[in-house]
Amino acid sequence: MSADITLSQQNRRVLVIDDNRSIHDDFRKILQAGDQSESLDEARASLFGGGPLLNALVRFDLDYADQGQAGLALVQLAHREGRPYAMAFVDMRMPPGWDGLETIEHLWTTDPEIQTVICTAYTDHSWDDIIQRLGHDDRLLILQKPFSSVEVSQLATSLTRKWDLARQARQRLEVAEAANVAKSQFLANMSHEIRTPMNGIIGMSELLMRTTLDDKQRRYMETLRKSGMALLQVINDILDISKIEAGKLSLEIIAFDLRQLVKDILELFSGPAEAKGLKLTAVLPEILLPEYEGDPVRTRQILTNLIGNAIKFTAQGQVALHVTVDEDSVSHTTLCLQVQDTGIGVEPAVQENLFTPFTQADGSTTRRYGGTGLGLAIVKQLANMMGGMVGVDSVLGKGSTFWCTIQLKKPAAQTVFAKAG
């Protein structure tokens, strides 16, 4: 789509709502200058030099109403027909019907995009009172009566242009969002085709390592396997965030043992933690039930991302998982999963962006530590799907605490137990 607003795309539709019909004529003379005005302007140009002023002015498409109710009917019709007004001039006092503020309230309910000018000769309401009642000041101006033709012309030109630019920005955003959804849907649909060959490469490398190899060949195969596992993790992160964005990721609701799940994760990370000399611990409350109903695979993914990140960004000290009960009802339990580390920490200015896809603290972080910047974004999306939220508390150079809450169901007495795999 072109970045420029062409003449055919410009919306010059203006509505005048005023109970004084002579005011309608004034707006018509200012915003729809006719042949007589053009002749006068040409005479002015011949006397004083320069081009005719009207060559630089915009001709507007005007409609009129003498009461707020009638103006609302025109706005509703224009909205239904897909020919909205870019702006409206609205008189403040229009007895016996709605006043200007009530009229604008109704107009904005029908068409929130319409730019509006209140025309008044009185100070019935202060600007603070007007904003408090209407709730917005970004599409509202006041024109004091008696007004000049220059004021009316400038307002009409500026506000219709503003409407055009806002519409163009929304269209660009819609196009970008549609392209992003299409990308996510494509990757989500390609999930099997992308993962399968990578799993095949890793599987065959593991089979080859079971054969007779000399030391050099075994080192090569181990490098191949580790590289394949690292690449598979990147692929999995990209595909998972794409499935979430495309709305194709659904949660399972099965029974699982949270204590066993945490134990398995600690065993998984015990090697990487020991290799860096880190102490890895977990603290779980005694009131945890033997089992909960939820998605053990996605719960494992949340904890794996949080603990994996903590170990990656911690050079010495410890990484500790704390599980606490935030809320407990008859049918559900809300758990808070906190992972504390003594790592590099995060600057306050960048903390709010950490849960945005493809985002890390800065470029040097990516170069030094690697990763896609998708782990925390996946944690946030999964936590939201589980009825929770995420957050971070961090001090640069002293460590971080990343946390999220998840809601799990309490199983019925006869729930079939399914251990997290």
PDB file of C-alpha atoms in Angstrom, residues 14-232:
ATOM      1  CA  VAL A  14     -17.693  17.808   7.171  1.00  0.00           C
ATOM      2  CA  LEU A  15     -20.895  17.965   9.229  1.00  0.00           C
ATOM      3  CA  VAL A  16     -22.214  21.257  10.642  1.00  0.00           C
ATOM      4  CA  ILE A  17     -24.692  20.933  13.548  1.00  0.00           C
ATOM      5  CA  ASP A  18     -26.168  24.294  14.524  1.00  0.00           C
ATOM      6  CA  ASP A  19     -29.739  25.473  15.149  1.00  0.00           C
ATOM      7  CA  ASN A  20     -29.005  28.792  13.395  1.00  0.00           C
ATOM      8  CA  ARG A  21     -29.467  28.322   9.650  1.00  0.00           C
ATOM      9  CA  SER A  22     -27.453  31.481   8.910  1.00  0.00           C
ATOM     10  CA  ILE A  23     -24.450  29.725  10.447  1.00  0.00           C
ATOM     11  CA  HIS A  24     -24.912  26.989   7.835  1.00  0.00           C
ATOM     12  CA  ASP A  25     -24.616  29.643   5.134  1.00  0.00           C
ATOM     13  CA  ASP A  26     -21.454  31.033   6.750  1.00  0.00           C
ATOM     14  CA  PHE A  27     -19.774  27.609   6.686  1.00  0.00           C
ATOM     15  CA  ARG A  28     -20.899  27.102   3.096  1.00  0.00           C
ATOM     16  CA  LYS A  29     -19.323  30.401   1.985  1.00  0.00           C
ATOM     17  CA  ILE A  30     -16.053  29.605   3.797  1.00  0.00           C
ATOM     18  CA  LEU A  31     -15.649  25.916   2.938  1.00  0.00           C
ATOM     19  CA  GLN A  32     -17.436  25.712  -0.416  1.00  0.00           C
ATOM     20  CA  ALA A  33     -16.315  28.900  -2.164  1.00  0.00           C
ATOM     21  CA  GLY A  34     -18.154  29.442  -5.442  1.00  0.00           C
ATOM     22  CA  ASP A  35     -17.495  31.196  -8.746  1.00  0.00           C
ATOM     23  CA  GLN A  36     -18.160  34.707  -7.340  1.00  0.00           C
ATOM     24  CA  SER A  37     -15.549  34.260  -4.613  1.00  0.00           C
ATOM     25  CA  GLU A  38     -13.090  32.955  -7.168  1.00  0.00           C
ATOM     26  CA  SER A  39     -13.611  36.106  -9.324  1.00  0.00           C
ATOM     27  CA  LEU A  40     -13.042  38.354  -6.326  1.00  0.00           C
ATOM     28  CA  ASP A  41      -9.889  36.463  -5.429  1.00  0.00           C
ATOM     29  CA  GLU A  42      -8.580  36.747  -8.964  1.00  0.00           C
ATOM     30  CA  ALA A  43      -9.184  40.525  -8.813  1.00  0.00           C
ATOM     31  CA  ARG A  44      -7.274  40.694  -5.544  1.00  0.00           C
ATOM     32  CA  ALA A  45      -4.401  38.800  -7.157  1.00  0.00           C
ATOM     33  CA  SER A  46      -4.284  41.202 -10.122  1.00  0.00           C
ATOM     34  CA  LEU A  47      -4.123  44.213  -7.790  1.00  0.00           C
ATOM     35  CA  PHE A  48      -1.703  42.937  -5.148  1.00  0.00           C
ATOM     36  CA  GLY A  49       0.201  40.236  -7.013  1.00  0.00           C
ATOM     37  CA  GLY A  50       0.619  36.548  -6.272  1.00  0.00           C
ATOM     38  CA  GLY A  51      -1.566  33.600  -7.147  1.00  0.00           C
ATOM     39  CA  PRO A  52      -5.250  33.379  -6.242  1.00  0.00           C
ATOM     40  CA  LEU A  53      -5.691  32.289  -2.632  1.00  0.00           C
ATOM     41  CA  LEU A  54      -8.434  29.821  -3.470  1.00  0.00           C
ATOM     42  CA  ASN A  55      -6.053  27.710  -5.526  1.00  0.00           C
ATOM     43  CA  ALA A  56      -4.448  26.633  -2.251  1.00  0.00           C
ATOM     44  CA  LEU A  57      -7.695  25.973  -0.381  1.00  0.00           C
ATOM     45  CA  VAL A  58      -9.552  22.665  -0.143  1.00  0.00           C
ATOM     46  CA  ARG A  59     -13.198  22.379  -1.158  1.00  0.00           C
ATOM     47  CA  PHE A  60     -15.160  20.420   1.446  1.00  0.00           C
ATOM     48  CA  ASP A  61     -18.246  18.212   1.182  1.00  0.00           C
ATOM     49  CA  LEU A  62     -20.686  19.696   3.698  1.00  0.00           C
ATOM     50  CA  ASP A  63     -23.846  18.372   5.325  1.00  0.00           C
ATOM     51  CA  TYR A  64     -26.012  20.250   7.806  1.00  0.00           C
ATOM     52  CA  ALA A  65     -28.298  19.535  10.768  1.00  0.00           C
ATOM     53  CA  ASP A  66     -30.114  21.981  13.041  1.00  0.00           C
ATOM     54  CA  GLN A  67     -30.318  19.690  16.095  1.00  0.00           C
ATOM     55  CA  GLY A  68     -28.073  17.127  17.744  1.00  0.00           C
ATOM     56  CA  GLN A  69     -30.529  14.275  17.101  1.00  0.00           C
ATOM     57  CA  ALA A  70     -30.613  15.033  13.388  1.00  0.00           C
ATOM     58  CA  GLY A  71     -26.809  15.254  13.303  1.00  0.00           C
ATOM     59  CA  LEU A  72     -26.540  11.863  14.989  1.00  0.00           C
ATOM     60  CA  ALA A  73     -28.848  10.349  12.366  1.00  0.00           C
ATOM     61  CA  LEU A  74     -26.561  11.646   9.601  1.00  0.00           C
ATOM     62  CA  VAL A  75     -23.456  10.251  11.324  1.00  0.00           C
ATOM     63  CA  GLN A  76     -25.128   6.867  11.788  1.00  0.00           C
ATOM     64  CA  LEU A  77     -26.150   6.759   8.119  1.00  0.00           C
ATOM     65  CA  ALA A  78     -22.672   7.774   6.974  1.00  0.00           C
ATOM     66  CA  HIS A  79     -21.118   5.111   9.198  1.00  0.00           C
ATOM     67  CA  ARG A  80     -23.412   2.383   7.819  1.00  0.00           C
ATOM     68  CA  GLU A  81     -22.667   3.393   4.232  1.00  0.00           C
ATOM     69  CA  GLY A  82     -18.915   3.422   4.818  1.00  0.00           C
ATOM     70  CA  ARG A  83     -18.716   7.163   4.072  1.00  0.00           C
ATOM     71  CA  PRO A  84     -17.859   8.581   7.516  1.00  0.00           C
ATOM     72  CA  TYR A  85     -17.473  12.240   8.282  1.00  0.00           C
ATOM     73  CA  ALA A  86     -13.926  13.346   8.987  1.00  0.00           C
ATOM     74  CA  MET A  87     -15.066  16.120  11.332  1.00  0.00           C
ATOM     75  CA  ALA A  88     -18.047  17.983  12.762  1.00  0.00           C
ATOM     76  CA  PHE A  89     -18.627  21.566  13.854  1.00  0.00           C
ATOM     77  CA  VAL A  90     -21.097  21.384  16.773  1.00  0.00           C
ATOM     78  CA  ASP A  91     -22.886  24.355  18.352  1.00  0.00           C
ATOM     79  CA  MET A  92     -22.953  24.388  22.164  1.00  0.00           C
ATOM     80  CA  ARG A  93     -26.520  25.738  22.650  1.00  0.00           C
ATOM     81  CA  MET A  94     -29.256  24.175  20.498  1.00  0.00           C
ATOM     82  CA  PRO A  95     -32.590  24.421  22.327  1.00  0.00           C
ATOM     83  CA  PRO A  96     -34.884  22.579  22.690  1.00  0.00           C
ATOM     84  CA  GLY A  97     -32.761  19.480  21.941  1.00  0.00           C
ATOM     85  CA  TRP A  98     -29.381  18.196  23.077  1.00  0.00           C
ATOM     86  CA  ASP A  99     -26.650  20.677  23.838  1.00  0.00           C
ATOM     87  CA  GLY A 100     -23.244  20.402  22.196  1.00  0.00           C
ATOM     88  CA  LEU A 101     -21.719  18.102  24.820  1.00  0.00           C
ATOM     89  CA  GLU A 102     -24.578  15.624  24.772  1.00  0.00           C
ATOM     90  CA  THR A 103     -24.519  15.673  20.983  1.00  0.00           C
ATOM     91  CA  ILE A 104     -20.794  14.888  20.914  1.00  0.00           C
ATOM     92  CA  GLU A 105     -21.251  12.057  23.398  1.00  0.00           C
ATOM     93  CA  HIS A 106     -23.736  10.424  21.001  1.00  0.00           C
ATOM     94  CA  LEU A 107     -21.573  11.133  17.930  1.00  0.00           C
ATOM     95  CA  TRP A 108     -18.497   9.541  19.499  1.00  0.00           C
ATOM     96  CA  THR A 109     -20.479   6.484  20.529  1.00  0.00           C
ATOM     97  CA  THR A 110     -21.403   5.918  16.875  1.00  0.00           C
ATOM     98  CA  ASP A 111     -18.098   7.047  15.344  1.00  0.00           C
ATOM     99  CA  PRO A 112     -15.144   7.343  17.762  1.00  0.00           C
ATOM    100  CA  GLU A 113     -12.866   8.572  14.946  1.00  0.00           C
ATOM    101  CA  ILE A 114     -14.723  11.773  14.075  1.00  0.00           C
ATOM    102  CA  GLN A 115     -12.803  14.983  14.832  1.00  0.00           C
ATOM    103  CA  THR A 116     -14.975  17.549  16.607  1.00  0.00           C
ATOM    104  CA  VAL A 117     -15.051  21.326  17.103  1.00  0.00           C
ATOM    105  CA  ILE A 118     -17.372  22.918  19.678  1.00  0.00           C
ATOM    106  CA  CYS A 119     -18.657  26.304  18.478  1.00  0.00           C
ATOM    107  CA  THR A 120     -19.781  28.612  21.277  1.00  0.00           C
ATOM    108  CA  ALA A 121     -20.153  32.279  22.167  1.00  0.00           C
ATOM    109  CA  TYR A 122     -20.530  31.521  25.875  1.00  0.00           C
ATOM    110  CA  THR A 123     -18.471  30.026  28.689  1.00  0.00           C
ATOM    111  CA  ASP A 124     -21.095  27.565  29.873  1.00  0.00           C
ATOM    112  CA  HIS A 125     -18.426  24.994  30.718  1.00  0.00           C
ATOM    113  CA  SER A 126     -14.743  25.200  31.529  1.00  0.00           C
ATOM    114  CA  TRP A 127     -12.304  23.136  29.459  1.00  0.00           C
ATOM    115  CA  ASP A 128     -11.691  20.874  32.481  1.00  0.00           C
ATOM    116  CA  ASP A 129     -15.440  20.276  32.829  1.00  0.00           C
ATOM    117  CA  ILE A 130     -15.738  19.443  29.128  1.00  0.00           C
ATOM    118  CA  ILE A 131     -12.856  16.948  29.213  1.00  0.00           C
ATOM    119  CA  GLN A 132     -14.088  15.364  32.425  1.00  0.00           C
ATOM    120  CA  ARG A 133     -17.478  14.788  30.822  1.00  0.00           C
ATOM    121  CA  LEU A 134     -16.302  13.646  27.385  1.00  0.00           C
ATOM    122  CA  GLY A 135     -13.165  11.864  28.543  1.00  0.00           C
ATOM    123  CA  HIS A 136     -10.979  12.859  25.551  1.00  0.00           C
ATOM    124  CA  ASP A 137      -9.152  15.927  24.327  1.00  0.00           C
ATOM    125  CA  ASP A 138      -7.249  14.426  21.384  1.00  0.00           C
ATOM    126  CA  ARG A 139     -10.121  14.915  18.906  1.00  0.00           C
ATOM    127  CA  LEU A 140     -11.834  17.961  20.338  1.00  0.00           C
ATOM    128  CA  LEU A 141     -11.284  21.725  19.884  1.00  0.00           C
ATOM    129  CA  ILE A 142     -13.224  24.860  20.844  1.00  0.00           C
ATOM    130  CA  LEU A 143     -14.040  27.616  18.306  1.00  0.00           C
ATOM    131  CA  GLN A 144     -15.171  30.861  19.881  1.00  0.00           C
ATOM    132  CA  LYS A 145     -18.007  32.758  18.187  1.00  0.00           C
ATOM    133  CA  PRO A 146     -17.934  35.033  16.291  1.00  0.00           C
ATOM    134  CA  PHE A 147     -15.290  33.118  14.322  1.00  0.00           C
ATOM    135  CA  SER A 148     -13.247  34.214  11.343  1.00  0.00           C
ATOM    136  CA  SER A 149     -13.209  32.501   7.978  1.00  0.00           C
ATOM    137  CA  VAL A 150      -9.475  31.841   8.374  1.00  0.00           C
ATOM    138  CA  GLU A 151     -10.051  29.951  11.643  1.00  0.00           C
ATOM    139  CA  VAL A 152     -12.771  27.787  10.108  1.00  0.00           C
ATOM    140  CA  SER A 153     -10.733  27.052   6.995  1.00  0.00           C
ATOM    141  CA  GLN A 154      -7.617  26.162   8.974  1.00  0.00           C
ATOM    142  CA  LEU A 155      -9.512  23.925  11.365  1.00  0.00           C
ATOM    143  CA  ALA A 156     -11.302  22.083   8.578  1.00  0.00           C
ATOM    144  CA  THR A 157      -8.076  21.586   6.619  1.00  0.00           C
ATOM    145  CA  SER A 158      -6.025  20.491   9.625  1.00  0.00           C
ATOM    146  CA  LEU A 159      -8.572  18.174  11.223  1.00  0.00           C
ATOM    147  CA  THR A 160      -9.607  16.413   8.019  1.00  0.00           C
ATOM    148  CA  ARG A 161      -5.911  15.891   7.295  1.00  0.00           C
ATOM    149  CA  LYS A 162      -5.475  14.526  10.811  1.00  0.00           C
ATOM    150  CA  TRP A 163      -8.375  12.116  10.201  1.00  0.00           C
ATOM    151  CA  ASP A 164      -6.740  10.955   6.951  1.00  0.00           C
ATOM    152  CA  LEU A 165      -3.387  10.335   8.645  1.00  0.00           C
ATOM    153  CA  ALA A 166      -4.989   8.438  11.516  1.00  0.00           C
ATOM    154  CA  ARG A 167      -6.929   6.250   9.085  1.00  0.00           C
ATOM    155  CA  GLN A 168      -3.752   5.590   7.088  1.00  0.00           C
ATOM    156  CA  ALA A 169      -1.880   4.620  10.268  1.00  0.00           C
ATOM    157  CA  ARG A 170      -4.640   2.173  11.219  1.00  0.00           C
ATOM    158  CA  GLN A 171      -4.594   0.648   7.735  1.00  0.00           C
ATOM    159  CA  ARG A 172      -0.835   0.192   7.903  1.00  0.00           C
ATOM    160  CA  LEU A 173      -1.173  -1.455  11.306  1.00  0.00           C
ATOM    161  CA  GLU A 174      -3.884  -3.784  10.017  1.00  0.00           C
ATOM    162  CA  VAL A 175      -1.703  -4.791   7.067  1.00  0.00           C
ATOM    163  CA  ALA A 176       1.264  -5.422   9.367  1.00  0.00           C
ATOM    164  CA  GLU A 177      -0.843  -7.439  11.806  1.00  0.00           C
ATOM    165  CA  ALA A 178      -2.325  -9.498   8.964  1.00  0.00           C
ATOM    166  CA  ALA A 179       1.167 -10.227   7.650  1.00  0.00           C
ATOM    167  CA  ASN A 180       2.311 -11.229  11.127  1.00  0.00           C
ATOM    168  CA  VAL A 181      -0.672 -13.567  11.566  1.00  0.00           C
ATOM    169  CA  ALA A 182      -0.010 -15.101   8.143  1.00  0.00           C
ATOM    170  CA  LYS A 183       3.633 -15.678   9.120  1.00  0.00           C
ATOM    171  CA  SER A 184       2.639 -17.251  12.424  1.00  0.00           C
ATOM    172  CA  GLN A 185       0.042 -19.480  10.775  1.00  0.00           C
ATOM    173  CA  PHE A 186       2.555 -20.613   8.152  1.00  0.00           C
ATOM    174  CA  LEU A 187       5.172 -21.535  10.754  1.00  0.00           C
ATOM    175  CA  ALA A 188       2.570 -23.218  12.948  1.00  0.00           C
ATOM    176  CA  ASN A 189       1.375 -25.297   9.982  1.00  0.00           C
ATOM    177  CA  MET A 190       4.984 -26.170   9.073  1.00  0.00           C
ATOM    178  CA  SER A 191       5.775 -27.341  12.606  1.00  0.00           C
ATOM    179  CA  HIS A 192       5.938 -31.049  11.774  1.00  0.00           C
ATOM    180  CA  GLU A 193       7.881 -30.546   8.547  1.00  0.00           C
ATOM    181  CA  ILE A 194      10.525 -28.420  10.282  1.00  0.00           C
ATOM    182  CA  ARG A 195      10.973 -30.484  13.446  1.00  0.00           C
ATOM    183  CA  THR A 196      10.991 -33.945  11.836  1.00  0.00           C
ATOM    184  CA  PRO A 197      14.244 -33.703   9.809  1.00  0.00           C
ATOM    185  CA  MET A 198      16.037 -32.091  12.758  1.00  0.00           C
ATOM    186  CA  ASN A 199      14.943 -34.907  15.043  1.00  0.00           C
ATOM    187  CA  GLY A 200      16.155 -37.340  12.395  1.00  0.00           C
ATOM    188  CA  ILE A 201      19.615 -35.746  12.340  1.00  0.00           C
ATOM    189  CA  ILE A 202      19.877 -35.877  16.131  1.00  0.00           C
ATOM    190  CA  GLY A 203      18.551 -39.430  16.290  1.00  0.00           C
ATOM    191  CA  MET A 204      20.977 -40.723  13.683  1.00  0.00           C
ATOM    192  CA  SER A 205      23.915 -38.996  15.414  1.00  0.00           C
ATOM    193  CA  GLU A 206      22.982 -40.747  18.672  1.00  0.00           C
ATOM    194  CA  LEU A 207      22.789 -44.103  16.878  1.00  0.00           C
ATOM    195  CA  LEU A 208      26.188 -43.535  15.276  1.00  0.00           C
ATOM    196  CA  MET A 209      27.693 -42.793  18.680  1.00  0.00           C
ATOM    197  CA  ARG A 210      26.702 -46.296  19.778  1.00  0.00           C
ATOM    198  CA  THR A 211      28.835 -47.800  17.041  1.00  0.00           C
ATOM    199  CA  THR A 212      32.580 -48.413  17.108  1.00  0.00           C
ATOM    200  CA  LEU A 213      34.276 -45.032  16.708  1.00  0.00           C
ATOM    201  CA  ASP A 214      37.733 -43.769  17.426  1.00  0.00           C
ATOM    202  CA  ASP A 215      38.185 -40.824  19.795  1.00  0.00           C
ATOM    203  CA  LYS A 216      38.324 -38.251  16.998  1.00  0.00           C
ATOM    204  CA  GLN A 217      35.147 -39.542  15.339  1.00  0.00           C
ATOM    205  CA  ARG A 218      33.345 -39.618  18.697  1.00  0.00           C
ATOM    206  CA  ARG A 219      34.274 -35.982  19.377  1.00  0.00           C
ATOM    207  CA  TYR A 220      32.950 -35.029  15.959  1.00  0.00           C
ATOM    208  CA  MET A 221      29.684 -36.897  16.543  1.00  0.00           C
ATOM    209  CA  GLU A 222      29.248 -35.373  19.993  1.00  0.00           C
ATOM    210  CA  THR A 223      29.724 -31.894  18.501  1.00  0.00           C
ATOM    211  CA  LEU A 224      27.180 -32.751  15.816  1.00  0.00           C
ATOM    212  CA  ARG A 225      24.658 -33.970  18.401  1.00  0.00           C
ATOM    213  CA  LYS A 226      25.084 -30.926  20.665  1.00  0.00           C
ATOM    214  CA  SER A 227      24.805 -28.552  17.715  1.00  0.00           C
ATOM    215  CA  GLY A 228      21.664 -30.345  16.569  1.00  0.00           C
ATOM    216  CA  MET A 229      20.126 -30.100  20.044  1.00  0.00           C
ATOM    217  CA  ALA A 230      20.908 -26.376  20.206  1.00  0.00           C
ATOM    218  CA  LEU A 231      19.373 -25.814  16.778  1.00  0.00           C
ATOM    219  CA  LEU A 232      16.302 -27.873  17.723  1.00  0.00           C
TER     220      LEU A 232
END
